[in-house]
C-alpha positions as a printed NumPy array, in Angstrom:
array([[-10.538,   0.804,   7.511],
       [-13.434,   0.524,   9.939],
       [-14.144,   1.523,  13.524],
       [-12.546,  -0.687,  16.218],
       [-14.967,  -3.393,  17.359],
       [-17.229,  -3.048,  14.299],
       [-18.076,  -6.491,  12.886],
       [-16.643,  -7.06 ,   9.41 ],
       [-16.732,  -9.979,   6.999],
       [-13.405, -11.135,   5.624],
       [-13.544, -13.306,   2.521],
       [-10.702, -15.365,   1.068],
       [-11.008, -16.799,  -2.432],
       [ -8.777, -19.718,  -3.357],
       [ -8.785, -22.46 ,  -5.961],
       [ -5.492, -24.346,  -5.763],
       [ -5.583, -25.294,  -2.096],
       [ -7.608, -27.418,   0.326],
       [ -8.033, -24.874,   3.109],
       [ -7.181, -21.374,   4.23 ],
       [ -6.226, -20.041,   7.666],
       [ -6.802, -16.437,   8.642],
       [ -4.544, -14.528,  11.032],
       [ -5.276, -11.15 ,  12.624],
       [ -2.131,  -9.561,  14.037],
       [ -0.499, -13.027,  14.093],
       [ -3.439, -14.628,  15.998],
       [ -5.161, -17.478,  14.171],
       [ -8.877, -16.935,  13.59 ],
       [ -9.284, -20.511,  12.406],
       [ -9.082, -22.668,   9.311],
       [-11.85 , -22.799,   6.734],
       [-12.439, -25.325,   3.997],
       [-14.56 , -24.573,   0.98 ],
       [-17.045, -26.978,  -0.502],
       [-18.487, -27.371,  -3.986],
       [-21.263, -24.852,  -3.257],
       [-19.122, -21.931,  -2.143],
       [-15.95 , -20.654,  -3.735],
       [-14.607, -18.762,  -0.745],
       [-13.964, -18.912,   2.974],
       [-15.538, -16.292,   5.248],
       [-14.85 , -15.067,   8.765],
       [-16.928, -12.507,  10.694],
       [-14.664, -10.685,  13.141],
       [-14.549,  -7.435,  15.125],
       [-12.325,  -4.903,  13.363],
       [ -8.935,  -4.342,  14.906],
       [ -6.177,  -2.224,  13.309],
       [ -3.162,  -4.191,  12.125],
       [ -2.477,  -6.917,   9.599],
       [ -4.717,  -9.664,   8.215],
       [ -2.878, -12.632,   6.695],
       [ -4.507, -15.457,   4.74 ],
       [ -2.467, -18.654,   4.401],
       [ -3.67 , -21.344,   2.011],
       [ -2.678, -24.99 ,   2.408],
       [ -2.539, -27.811,  -0.105],
       [ -2.234, -31.324,   1.316],
       [ -1.239, -29.825,   4.669],
       [  1.625, -27.722,   3.284],
       [  1.617, -23.943,   2.989],
       [  0.828, -23.011,  -0.604],
       [  0.384, -19.227,  -0.598],
       [  0.435, -16.354,   1.895],
       [ -1.053, -12.878,   1.353],
       [ -1.377,  -9.964,   3.798],
       [ -3.075,  -6.596,   3.947],
       [ -2.582,  -3.947,   6.625],
       [ -4.677,  -1.125,   7.989],
       [ -3.806,   2.014,   6.065],
       [ -2.452,   5.171,   7.626],
       [ -2.87 ,   8.655,   6.223],
       [ -2.213,   9.186,   2.477],
       [  1.46 ,  10.053,   1.918],
       [  2.576,   9.274,  -1.636],
       [  1.66 ,   8.224,  -5.168],
       [  2.763,   4.992,  -6.845],
       [  2.723,   4.812, -10.666],
       [  2.536,   1.416, -12.392],
       [  2.308,   0.997, -16.165],
       [  1.181,  -2.033, -18.124],
       [  4.179,  -1.369, -20.416],
       [  7.215,   0.89 , -20.584],
       [  7.834,   0.798, -24.341],
       [  5.241,   2.055, -26.833],
       [  5.343,   1.825, -30.603],
       [  5.598,   5.099, -32.506],
       [  2.757,   6.09 , -34.797],
       [  0.308,   7.645, -32.375],
       [ -1.85 ,   4.556, -31.865],
       [ -0.155,   2.658, -29.012],
       [ -1.382,   3.137, -25.449],
       [  0.077,   2.643, -21.98 ],
       [ -2.33 ,   2.312, -19.043],
       [ -0.776,   3.792, -15.902],
       [ -2.404,   3.021, -12.562],
       [ -1.93 ,   5.644,  -9.861],
       [ -2.253,   4.306,  -6.325],
       [ -2.228,   6.349,  -3.126],
       [ -0.052,   4.863,  -0.371],
       [  0.576,   5.611,   3.296],
       [  4.065,   6.133,   4.794],
       [  4.583,   2.36 ,   5.117],
       [  3.644,   1.728,   1.473],
       [  0.177,   0.332,   2.236],
       [ -2.653,   1.168,  -0.186],
       [ -5.1  ,   3.741,   1.232],
       [ -8.511,   2.543,  -0.003],
       [-10.445,   5.56 ,   1.297],
       [ -8.169,   8.174,  -0.368],
       [ -9.798,  10.606,  -2.794],
       [ -6.939,  13.047,  -3.431],
       [ -6.854,  15.128,  -6.61 ],
       [ -3.949,  14.037,  -8.84 ],
       [ -2.509,  16.252, -11.603],
       [ -0.403,  14.88 , -14.471],
       [  2.424,  16.392, -16.498],
       [  3.885,  14.67 , -19.559],
       [  7.217,  15.321, -21.285],
       [  8.336,  13.741, -24.561],
       [  6.665,  12.356, -27.707],
       [  3.324,  11.33 , -26.183],
       [ -0.013,  12.753, -25.064],
       [ -2.525,  12.042, -22.344],
       [ -5.318,  10.168, -24.126],
       [ -7.628,   9.897, -21.104],
       [ -7.939,   9.828, -17.326],
       [-10.408,   7.856, -15.215],
       [-11.026,   6.564, -11.714],
       [-13.839,   4.026, -12.022],
       [-16.339,   6.091, -10.057],
       [-19.842,   5.739, -11.49 ],
       [-20.798,   9.198, -10.182],
       [-17.751,  11.202, -11.278],
       [-18.457,  14.133, -13.602],
       [-14.805,  14.904, -14.317],
       [-13.835,  14.91 , -18.005],
       [-11.981,  11.915, -19.452],
       [ -9.797,  14.246, -21.532],
       [ -7.923,  16.195, -18.875],
       [ -4.61 ,  16.326, -17.052],
       [ -6.126,  15.74 , -13.6  ],
       [ -8.339,  13.207, -11.835],
       [ -9.599,  12.666,  -8.314],
       [ -8.745,   9.241,  -6.889],
       [-11.599,   6.824,  -6.191],
       [-10.985,   4.136,  -3.553],
       [ -7.337,   5.198,  -3.558],
       [ -6.709,   4.825,  -7.296],
       [ -7.009,   6.532, -10.647],
       [ -5.787,   5.867, -14.175],
       [ -4.009,   7.874, -16.845],
       [ -3.804,   6.562, -20.42 ],
       [ -0.732,   7.646, -22.407],
       [ -0.839,   7.678, -26.241],
       [  2.416,   7.319, -28.177],
       [  3.572,  10.089, -30.473],
       [  4.703,   9.867, -34.084],
       [  8.417,   9.948, -33.213],
       [ 10.694,   7.826, -31.034],
       [ 11.986,   9.183, -27.758],
       [ 11.922,   9.256, -23.966],
       [  8.695,  10.034, -22.104],
       [  8.356,  11.123, -18.49 ],
       [  5.018,  11.101, -16.677],
       [  4.883,  13.148, -13.482],
       [  1.988,  12.831, -11.035],
       [  1.488,  15.229,  -8.163],
       [ -1.039,  16.053,  -5.515],
       [ -1.123,  19.165,  -3.35 ],
       [ -1.492,  16.815,  -0.376],
       [  2.004,  15.345,  -0.812],
       [  5.383,  17.078,  -0.671],
       [  6.938,  14.885,  -3.344],
       [  5.829,  14.226,  -6.91 ],
       [  6.088,  10.77 ,  -8.489],
       [  7.543,  10.038, -11.911],
       [  7.486,   7.167, -14.374],
       [  9.775,   6.863, -17.392],
       [  8.496,   5.36 , -20.646],
       [  9.682,   5.498, -24.245],
       [  8.435,   5.227, -27.791],
       [ 10.334,   3.153, -30.344],
       [ 10.   ,   2.747, -34.068],
       [  8.885,  -0.827, -34.753],
       [  9.36 ,  -2.186, -38.257]])
């Protein structure tokens, strides 16, 4: 999110298409073709709230379409795990990404809300992180401040099989978010 009218560079990387067309609020900003010296297309445009859509073309046919929208105010947490089943034994890990979203489900890249975690079942919180190079928060904790709208909680399996529930909450939001995992004995 920027100030209206502020000039911003928009880059589109693509490798399986001949060209890419950029749309701002359904208005075409032109088609760009990459060459062997640059691996991306770039447009310099005045910022305007709304939706940017990049459409790539291969041999004149639409190949892929991706959009991103201006974020509203932070409203909820989204939990996504790299796995939902962990092996018992205390050595398996699940990496859970926590993303802050607005009311429309758009990521909020400027959000820095504090997120607290609660875990039920045969597992422990192994670590938390947010990728910030200047954060002084401990890695071994049950809380983490978001950085660029995200943070991470690492769940370690327990010694026994069972259901696990991770709950994430922030004082800023009325509702908490949950994610169900489980540990299984693998032979």
